[in-house]
Coordinates of C-alpha atoms and ligand atoms in Angstrom, one line a residue:
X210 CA 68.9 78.4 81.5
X211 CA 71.1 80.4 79.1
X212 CA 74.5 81.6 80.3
X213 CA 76.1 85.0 80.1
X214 CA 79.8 86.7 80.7
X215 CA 80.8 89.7 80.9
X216 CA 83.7 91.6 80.7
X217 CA 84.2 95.2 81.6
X218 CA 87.1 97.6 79.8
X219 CA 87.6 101.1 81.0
X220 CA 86.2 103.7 83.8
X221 CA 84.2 103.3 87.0
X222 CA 81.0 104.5 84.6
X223 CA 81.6 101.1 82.5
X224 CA 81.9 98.9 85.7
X225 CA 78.7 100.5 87.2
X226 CA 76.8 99.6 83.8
X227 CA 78.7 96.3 83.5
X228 CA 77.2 95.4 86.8
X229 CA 73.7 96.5 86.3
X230 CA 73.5 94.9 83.0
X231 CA 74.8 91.7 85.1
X232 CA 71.8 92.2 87.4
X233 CA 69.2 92.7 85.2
X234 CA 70.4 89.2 83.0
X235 CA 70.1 87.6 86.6
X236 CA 66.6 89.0 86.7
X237 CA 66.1 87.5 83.5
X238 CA 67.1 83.9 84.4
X239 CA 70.2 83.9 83.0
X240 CA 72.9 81.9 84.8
X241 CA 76.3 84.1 85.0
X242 CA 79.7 82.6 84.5
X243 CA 82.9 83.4 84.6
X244 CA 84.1 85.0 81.2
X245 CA 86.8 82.0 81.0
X246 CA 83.8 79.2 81.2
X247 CA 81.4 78.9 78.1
X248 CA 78.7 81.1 77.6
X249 CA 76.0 81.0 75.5
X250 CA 75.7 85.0 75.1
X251 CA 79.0 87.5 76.0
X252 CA 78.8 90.6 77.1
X253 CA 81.9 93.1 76.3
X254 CA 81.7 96.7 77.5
X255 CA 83.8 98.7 75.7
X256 CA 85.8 101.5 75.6
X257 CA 87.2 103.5 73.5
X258 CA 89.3 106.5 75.3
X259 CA 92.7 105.5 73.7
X260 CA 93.6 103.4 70.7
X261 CA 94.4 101.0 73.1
X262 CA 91.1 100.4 74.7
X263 CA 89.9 100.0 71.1
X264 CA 92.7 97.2 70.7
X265 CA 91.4 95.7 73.4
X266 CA 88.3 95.9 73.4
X267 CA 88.3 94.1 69.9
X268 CA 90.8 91.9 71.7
X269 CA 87.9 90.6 74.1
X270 CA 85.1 90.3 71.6
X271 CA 87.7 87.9 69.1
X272 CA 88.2 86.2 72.3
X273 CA 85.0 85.8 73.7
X274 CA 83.9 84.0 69.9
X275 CA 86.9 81.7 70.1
X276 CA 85.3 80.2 73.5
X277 CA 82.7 79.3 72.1
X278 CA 81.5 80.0 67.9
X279 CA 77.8 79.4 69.1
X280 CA 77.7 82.1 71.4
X281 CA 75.7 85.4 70.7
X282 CA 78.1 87.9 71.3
X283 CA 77.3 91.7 72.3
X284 CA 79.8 94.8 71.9
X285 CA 78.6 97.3 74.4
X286 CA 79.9 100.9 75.2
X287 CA 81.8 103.2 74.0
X288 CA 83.7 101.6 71.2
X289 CA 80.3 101.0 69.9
X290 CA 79.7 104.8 69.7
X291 CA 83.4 105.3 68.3
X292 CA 83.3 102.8 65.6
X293 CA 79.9 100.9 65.4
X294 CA 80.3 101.0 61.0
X295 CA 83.8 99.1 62.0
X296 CA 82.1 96.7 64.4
X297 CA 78.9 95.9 62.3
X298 CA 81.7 94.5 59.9
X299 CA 83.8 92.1 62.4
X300 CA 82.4 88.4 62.2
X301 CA 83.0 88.4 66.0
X302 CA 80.4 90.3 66.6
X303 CA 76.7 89.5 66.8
X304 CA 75.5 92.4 68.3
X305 CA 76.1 96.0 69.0
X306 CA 74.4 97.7 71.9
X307 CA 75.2 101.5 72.1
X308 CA 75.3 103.9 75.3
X309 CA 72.1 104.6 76.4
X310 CA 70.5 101.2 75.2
X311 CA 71.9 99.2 77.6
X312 CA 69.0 99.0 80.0
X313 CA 67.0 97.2 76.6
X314 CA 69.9 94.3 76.7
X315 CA 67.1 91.5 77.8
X316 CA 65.1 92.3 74.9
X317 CA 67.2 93.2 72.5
X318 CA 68.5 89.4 73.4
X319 CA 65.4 87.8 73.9
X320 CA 64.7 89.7 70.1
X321 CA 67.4 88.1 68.6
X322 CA 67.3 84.8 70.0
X323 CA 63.2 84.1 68.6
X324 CA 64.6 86.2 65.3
X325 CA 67.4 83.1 64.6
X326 CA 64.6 80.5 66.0
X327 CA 62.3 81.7 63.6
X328 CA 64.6 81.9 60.5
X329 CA 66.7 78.8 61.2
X330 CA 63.6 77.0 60.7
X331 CA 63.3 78.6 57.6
X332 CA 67.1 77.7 57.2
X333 CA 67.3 81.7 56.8
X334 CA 69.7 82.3 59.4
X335 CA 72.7 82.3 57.4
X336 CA 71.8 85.3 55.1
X337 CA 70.5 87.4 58.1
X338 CA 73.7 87.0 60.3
X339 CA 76.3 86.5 57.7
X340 CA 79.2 87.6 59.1
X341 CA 79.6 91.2 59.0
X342 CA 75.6 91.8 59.8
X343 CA 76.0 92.4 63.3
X344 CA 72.5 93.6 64.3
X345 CA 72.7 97.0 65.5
X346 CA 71.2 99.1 68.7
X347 CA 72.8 102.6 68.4
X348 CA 71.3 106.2 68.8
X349 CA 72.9 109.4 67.6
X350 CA 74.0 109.9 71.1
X351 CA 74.6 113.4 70.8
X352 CA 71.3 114.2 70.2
X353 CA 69.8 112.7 73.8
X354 CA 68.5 114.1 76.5
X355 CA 67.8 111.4 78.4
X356 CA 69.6 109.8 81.5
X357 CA 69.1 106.2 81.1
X358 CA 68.5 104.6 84.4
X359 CA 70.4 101.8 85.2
X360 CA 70.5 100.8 88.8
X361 CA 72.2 98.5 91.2
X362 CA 71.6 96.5 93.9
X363 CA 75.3 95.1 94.7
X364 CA 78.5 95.4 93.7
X365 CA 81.2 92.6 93.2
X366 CA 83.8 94.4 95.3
X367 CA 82.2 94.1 98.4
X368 CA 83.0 97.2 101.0
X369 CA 83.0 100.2 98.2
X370 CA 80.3 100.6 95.5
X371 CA 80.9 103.1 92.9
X372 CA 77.5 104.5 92.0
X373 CA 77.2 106.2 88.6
X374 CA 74.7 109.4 89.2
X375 CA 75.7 111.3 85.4
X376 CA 76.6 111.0 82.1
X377 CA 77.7 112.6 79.2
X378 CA 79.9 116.4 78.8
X379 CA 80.0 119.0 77.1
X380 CA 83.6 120.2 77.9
X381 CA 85.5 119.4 74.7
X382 CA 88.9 119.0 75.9
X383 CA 90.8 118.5 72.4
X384 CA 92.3 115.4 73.2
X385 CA 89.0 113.5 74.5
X386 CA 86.5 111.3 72.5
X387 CA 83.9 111.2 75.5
X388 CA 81.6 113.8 74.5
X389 CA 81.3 112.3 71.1
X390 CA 80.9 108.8 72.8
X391 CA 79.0 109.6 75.7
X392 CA 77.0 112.4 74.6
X393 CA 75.9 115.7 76.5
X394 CA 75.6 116.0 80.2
X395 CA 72.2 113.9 81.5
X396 CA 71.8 113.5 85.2
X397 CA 70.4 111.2 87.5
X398 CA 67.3 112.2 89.5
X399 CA 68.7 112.5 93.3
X400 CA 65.9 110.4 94.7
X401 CA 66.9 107.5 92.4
X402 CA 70.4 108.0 93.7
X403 CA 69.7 108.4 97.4
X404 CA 66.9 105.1 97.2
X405 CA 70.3 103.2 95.6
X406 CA 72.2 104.4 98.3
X407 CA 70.2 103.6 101.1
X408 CA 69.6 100.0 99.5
X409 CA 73.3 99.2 99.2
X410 CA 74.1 100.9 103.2
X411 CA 71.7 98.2 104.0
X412 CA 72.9 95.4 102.2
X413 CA 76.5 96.4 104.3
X414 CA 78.3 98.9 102.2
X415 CA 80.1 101.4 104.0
X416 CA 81.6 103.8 101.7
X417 CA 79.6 104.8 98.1
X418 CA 82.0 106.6 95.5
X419 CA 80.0 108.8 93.4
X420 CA 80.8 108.8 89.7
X421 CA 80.0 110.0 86.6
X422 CA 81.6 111.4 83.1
X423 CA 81.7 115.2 84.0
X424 CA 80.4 115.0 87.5
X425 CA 80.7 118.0 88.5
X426 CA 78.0 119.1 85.8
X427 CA 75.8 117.0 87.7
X428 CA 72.2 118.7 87.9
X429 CA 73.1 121.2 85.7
X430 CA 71.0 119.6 82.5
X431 CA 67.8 120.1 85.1
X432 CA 65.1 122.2 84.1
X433 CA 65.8 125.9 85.5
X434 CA 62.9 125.2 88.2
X435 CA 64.4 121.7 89.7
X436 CA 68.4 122.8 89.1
X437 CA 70.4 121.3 91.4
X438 CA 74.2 120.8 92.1
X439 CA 76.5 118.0 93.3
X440 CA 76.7 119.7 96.2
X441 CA 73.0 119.3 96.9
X442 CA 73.4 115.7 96.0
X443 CA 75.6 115.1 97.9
X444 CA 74.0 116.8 101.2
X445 CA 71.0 114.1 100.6
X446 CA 73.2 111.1 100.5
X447 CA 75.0 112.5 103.7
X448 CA 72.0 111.9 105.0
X449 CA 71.6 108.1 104.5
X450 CA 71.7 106.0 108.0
X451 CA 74.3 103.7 108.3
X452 CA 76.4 105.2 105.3
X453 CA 79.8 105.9 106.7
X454 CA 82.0 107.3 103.6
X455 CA 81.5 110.0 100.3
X456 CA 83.9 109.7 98.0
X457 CA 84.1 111.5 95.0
X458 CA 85.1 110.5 91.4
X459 CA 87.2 112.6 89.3
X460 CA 86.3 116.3 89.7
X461 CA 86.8 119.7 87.2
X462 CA 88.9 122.0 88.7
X463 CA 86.4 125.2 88.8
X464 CA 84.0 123.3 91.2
X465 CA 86.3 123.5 93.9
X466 CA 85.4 127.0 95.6
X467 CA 85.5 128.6 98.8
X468 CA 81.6 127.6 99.2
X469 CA 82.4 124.3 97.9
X470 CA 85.2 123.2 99.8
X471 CA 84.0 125.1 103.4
X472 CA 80.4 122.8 102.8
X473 CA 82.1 119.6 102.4
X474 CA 84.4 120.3 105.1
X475 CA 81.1 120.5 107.3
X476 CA 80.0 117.2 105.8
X477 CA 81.7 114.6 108.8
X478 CA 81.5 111.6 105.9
X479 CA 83.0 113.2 103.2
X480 CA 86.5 111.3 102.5
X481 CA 89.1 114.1 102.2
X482 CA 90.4 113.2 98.5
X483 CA 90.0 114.9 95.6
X484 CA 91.1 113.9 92.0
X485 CA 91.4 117.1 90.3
X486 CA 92.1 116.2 86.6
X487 CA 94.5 118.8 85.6
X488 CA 96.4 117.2 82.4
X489 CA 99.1 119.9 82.2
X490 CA 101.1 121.9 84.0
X491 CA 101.9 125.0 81.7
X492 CA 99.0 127.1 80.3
X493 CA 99.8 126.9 76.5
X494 CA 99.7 123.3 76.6
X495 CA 96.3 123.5 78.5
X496 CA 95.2 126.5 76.1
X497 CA 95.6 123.7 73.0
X498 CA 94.0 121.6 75.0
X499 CA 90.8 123.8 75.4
X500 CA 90.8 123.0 79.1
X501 CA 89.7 126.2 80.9
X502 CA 91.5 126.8 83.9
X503 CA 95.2 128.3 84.2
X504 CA 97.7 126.7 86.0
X505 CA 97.5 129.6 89.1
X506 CA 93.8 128.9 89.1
X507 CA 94.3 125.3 89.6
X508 CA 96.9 125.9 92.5
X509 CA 94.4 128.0 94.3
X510 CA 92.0 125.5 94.2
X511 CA 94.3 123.4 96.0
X512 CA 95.1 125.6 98.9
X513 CA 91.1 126.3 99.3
X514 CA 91.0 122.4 99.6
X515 CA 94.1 122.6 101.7
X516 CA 92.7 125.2 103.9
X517 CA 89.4 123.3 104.5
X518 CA 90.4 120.2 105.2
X519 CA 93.8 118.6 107.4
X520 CA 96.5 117.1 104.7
X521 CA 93.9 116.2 102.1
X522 CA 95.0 113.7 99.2
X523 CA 95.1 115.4 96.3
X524 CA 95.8 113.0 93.3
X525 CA 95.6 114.1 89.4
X526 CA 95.7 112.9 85.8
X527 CA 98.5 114.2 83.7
X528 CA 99.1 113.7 79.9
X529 CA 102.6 113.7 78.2
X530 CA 103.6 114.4 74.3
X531 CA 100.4 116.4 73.6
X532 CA 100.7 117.9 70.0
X533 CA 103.2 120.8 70.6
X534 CA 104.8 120.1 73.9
X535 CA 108.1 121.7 73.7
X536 CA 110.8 119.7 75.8
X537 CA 110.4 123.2 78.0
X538 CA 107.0 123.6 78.1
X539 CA 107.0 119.4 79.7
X540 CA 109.7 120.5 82.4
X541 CA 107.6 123.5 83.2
X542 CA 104.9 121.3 83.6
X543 CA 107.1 118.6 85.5
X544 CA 108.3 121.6 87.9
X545 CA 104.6 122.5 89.1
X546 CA 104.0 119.2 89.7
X547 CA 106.4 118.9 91.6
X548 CA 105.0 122.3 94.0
X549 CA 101.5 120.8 94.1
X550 CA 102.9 117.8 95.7
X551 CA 100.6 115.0 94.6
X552 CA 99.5 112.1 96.5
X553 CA 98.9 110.5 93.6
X554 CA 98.9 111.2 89.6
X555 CA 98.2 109.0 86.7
X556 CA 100.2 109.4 84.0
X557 CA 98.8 109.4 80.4
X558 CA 100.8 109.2 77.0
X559 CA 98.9 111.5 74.7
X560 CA 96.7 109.0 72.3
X561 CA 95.5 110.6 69.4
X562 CA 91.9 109.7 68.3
X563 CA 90.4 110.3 65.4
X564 CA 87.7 112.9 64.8
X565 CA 89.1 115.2 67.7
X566 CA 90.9 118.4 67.1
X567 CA 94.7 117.6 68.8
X568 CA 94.3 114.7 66.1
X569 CA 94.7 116.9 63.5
X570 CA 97.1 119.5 65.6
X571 CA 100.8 120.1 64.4
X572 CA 104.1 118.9 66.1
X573 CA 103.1 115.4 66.7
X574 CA 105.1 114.1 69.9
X575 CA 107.7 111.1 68.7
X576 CA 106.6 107.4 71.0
X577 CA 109.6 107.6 72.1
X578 CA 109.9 111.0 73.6
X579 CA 106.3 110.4 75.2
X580 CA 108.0 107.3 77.3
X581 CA 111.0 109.5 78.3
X582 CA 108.3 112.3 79.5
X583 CA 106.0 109.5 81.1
X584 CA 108.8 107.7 83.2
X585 CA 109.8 111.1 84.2
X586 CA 106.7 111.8 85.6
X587 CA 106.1 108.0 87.2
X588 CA 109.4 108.7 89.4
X589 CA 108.3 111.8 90.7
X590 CA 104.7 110.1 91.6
X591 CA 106.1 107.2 93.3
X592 CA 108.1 109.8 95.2
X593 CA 105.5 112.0 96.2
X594 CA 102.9 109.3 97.1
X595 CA 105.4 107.9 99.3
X596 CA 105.9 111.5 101.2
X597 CA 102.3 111.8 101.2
X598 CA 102.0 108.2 103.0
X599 CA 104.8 109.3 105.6
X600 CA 103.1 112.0 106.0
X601 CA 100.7 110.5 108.1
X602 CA 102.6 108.5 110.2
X603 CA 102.1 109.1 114.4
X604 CA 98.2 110.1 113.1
X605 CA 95.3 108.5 115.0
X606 CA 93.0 107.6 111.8
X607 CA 90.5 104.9 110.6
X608 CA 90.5 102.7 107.9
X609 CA 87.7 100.5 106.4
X610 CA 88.9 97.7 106.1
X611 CA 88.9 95.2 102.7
X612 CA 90.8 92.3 101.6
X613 CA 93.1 90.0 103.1
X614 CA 96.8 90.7 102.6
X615 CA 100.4 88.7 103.0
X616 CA 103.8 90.5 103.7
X617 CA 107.4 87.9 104.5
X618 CA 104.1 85.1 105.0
X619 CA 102.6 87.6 107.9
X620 CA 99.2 87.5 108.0
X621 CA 96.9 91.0 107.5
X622 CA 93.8 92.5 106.9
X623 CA 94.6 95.7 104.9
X624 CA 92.1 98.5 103.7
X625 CA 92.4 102.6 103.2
X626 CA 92.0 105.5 105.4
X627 CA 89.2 108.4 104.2
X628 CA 92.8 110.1 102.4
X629 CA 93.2 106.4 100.8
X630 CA 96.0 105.3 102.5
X631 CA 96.5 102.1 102.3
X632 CA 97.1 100.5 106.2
X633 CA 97.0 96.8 107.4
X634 CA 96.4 95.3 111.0
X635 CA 97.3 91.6 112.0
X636 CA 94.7 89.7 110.5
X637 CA 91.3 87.9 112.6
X638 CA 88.3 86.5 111.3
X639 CA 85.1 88.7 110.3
X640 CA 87.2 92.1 109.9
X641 CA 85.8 92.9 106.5
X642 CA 83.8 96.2 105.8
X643 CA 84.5 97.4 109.9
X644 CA 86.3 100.7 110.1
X645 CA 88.7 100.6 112.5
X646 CA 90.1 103.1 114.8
X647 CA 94.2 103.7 115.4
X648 CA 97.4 105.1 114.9
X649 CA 100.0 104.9 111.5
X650 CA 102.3 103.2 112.9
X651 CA 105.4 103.0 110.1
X652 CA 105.3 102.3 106.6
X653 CA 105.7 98.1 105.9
X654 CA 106.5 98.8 102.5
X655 CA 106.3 102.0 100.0
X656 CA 102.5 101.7 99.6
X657 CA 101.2 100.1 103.0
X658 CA 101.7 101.3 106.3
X659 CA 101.0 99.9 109.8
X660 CA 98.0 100.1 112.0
X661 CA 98.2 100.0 115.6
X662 CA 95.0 99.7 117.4
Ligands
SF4_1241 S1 86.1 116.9 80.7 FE1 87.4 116.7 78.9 S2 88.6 114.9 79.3 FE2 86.9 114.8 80.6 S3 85.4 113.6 79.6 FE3 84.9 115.7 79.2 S4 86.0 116.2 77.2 FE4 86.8 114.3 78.1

């Protein structure tokens, strides 16, 4: 029995696919170790939305070939898309899988396995895989239509599974390599989704998170007949037995509507936090950024949110030192964060990637001046998360709970509320996956707070 690792770099779309591709080497016979152990075949799913994933992500495949020279190992992913030329050429590498080939990884293996059987024996091997002859499995993504259907029947965290129900976008930001990694907007046929649901509600997951690229363009790549909207999606997965929680991945601004917002609110699952990307908070800077909201638009979004449902959690990602931000235009965007109040915001340094437009913008932000900006904005989340936290102290809630947890050698079980708060109760035996029911007691620490039945 061969065995495989894998290792996953980047978003909650690469986990997804990092676990099915897990699942279907299981199916295959293969025998799945820990990446650490030896492996006869490593699997690296990469990413490449910031110069840093690429570091890393050639980081792990030179690691995974110094644990073992033998070993057949596969760049998957993103980085693939980004720089598969580059990648053909590193002697790491054995080979490259592209998006949208990844449900082909048994073959493609089993392919190259009888390939070096056959020309070993004709002692052949060497001039076929020289180094720098990685073979290659890569479409011209952009050109796809197709949703390629990976599926799931677990997931290694064991009360949440993220389920991945689109890919692809078509939004352009100027910043972003996605849409040239990722291709356009393909979505997943609802009756696939709801089937995976209902199969992971009844192997005991309560909550699902639903994810994608650009999901809130789920549907719309459906023929005019069959069109459907995450919204309709999601009404069929409310319907699951069994399920207890929706949450939603990262969500575009403009889906957020009266309409929106009031159906949701009528959905008694739905987990009241929404990450609304938003990236900046002045309207030049988002202008050059070709995202297409204003900064007013995006604040009335949240008061619709605000004014459907009690105290949601509103988090956000925010990028610092795009091309061109004056240090005025980074206060003015520091100031309306500030009068959103956040839950929670992750903080970006703007990475510049080749072949997108803000690469090749003017006014180039100094490092140095992006760390100032970024530490700025770091301080002001911690506070506001904190607030947010406090905010629900002396509220009855329920939290589902997940992993064991020690604070001054106490002993808790500690999971989140539907706003993903984190809480903690005194720990006992068999509490994992159960929601339970009380009140926020105090805050333990800045991040957990107390849970009295
Ligand atoms: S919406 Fe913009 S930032 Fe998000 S994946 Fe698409 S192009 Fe990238």
């Amino acid at each position: 029995m061969k065995k495989a690792a894998l290792h996953n770099l980047g978003c909650k779309v690469n986990s997804y696919e990092t676990e099915a591709m897990q699942q279907l080497l299981e199916s295959a016979g293969y025998e799945i170790v820990p990446f650490a152990e030896g492996a006869d075949v490593y699997i690296i799913n990469t990413c490449s939305v910031t110069n840093i994933a690429d570091r890393k992500s050639r980081q792990m495949l030179h690691r995974a070939k110094k644990m073992n020279p033998e070993a057949v190992v596969v760049a998957a992913g993103c980085y693939v898309q980004a720089a598969g030329e580059e990648l053909k050429k590193d002697e790491a590498v054995d080979l490259v899988v592209g998006n949208n080939k990844k449900t082909e990884l048994v073959s493609i293996l089993e392919d190259y396995f009888v390939q070096r059987k056959n020309t070993e024996e004709e002692s052949s091997w060497e001039h076929t895989a020289a180094p720098g002859k990685a073979l290659e499995h890569v479409i011209d993504i952009s050109d796809t239509r197709e949703y390629e259907n990976l599926s799931i029947d677990r997931i290694s965290d064991h009360t949440r599974a993220f389920i991945k129900v689109q890919d692809g976008c078509n939004q352009f930001c100027s910043y972003c390599i996605i849409p040239y990694t990722r291709g356009r907007v393909r979505s997943r046929r609802p009756d696939e989704v709801v089937e995976e649901v209902k199969r992971l509600t009844a192997s005991g997951y309560k909550e699902i998170v639903l994810t994608g690229i650009h999901l809130s363009s789920y549907g719309m790549d459906f023929p005019e007949e069959e069109r459907l909207t995450l919204l309709d999606l999601i009404r069929s997965i409310h319907e699951v037995e069994g399920l207890k929680r929706i949450r939603l991945g990262s969500l575009e601004p403009r889906i957020v509507t009266e309409e929106f917002a009031s159906a949701l609110a009528g959905l008694d699952k739905i987990c009241p936090h929404f990450h609304l990307s938003l990236q900046s908070g002045c309207n030049d800077t988002l202008k050059r950024m070709n995202r297409h909201y204003t900064t007013e638009d995006y604040l009335n979004r949240c008061q619709i949110l605000r004014k459907a449902f009690h105290n949601p959690a509103i988090t956000t990602d925010v990028i610092v030192g795009f091309p061109g931000e004056t240090e005025e235009e980074f206060q003015m965007t520091r100031e309306y964060l500030k009068n959103v109040r956040f839950y929670e915001m992750h903080v970006f340094k703007y990475s510049k990637r080749n072949g997108t437009r803000a690469a090749v913008m003017p006014e180039q932000i100094p490092e140095s001046a992006k760390a100032e900006r970024s530490n700025e904005l770091l301080c002001l989340e911690k506070e506001m998360s904190l607030e947010y936290r406090k905010s629900w102290l002396g509220s009855r809630t329920e939290v589902l709970m997940e992993e064991e947890y020690w604070l001054n050698d106490v002993h808790y079980m500690i999971g989140h509320t539907r706003e993903y708060v984190k809480a903690a109760v005194p720990y006992e035996e068999g509490l994992k996956g159960v929601v339970s029911d009380g009140i926020l007691m105090e805050m333990m620490n800045d991040e957990v707070a107390f849970l009295k039945h």
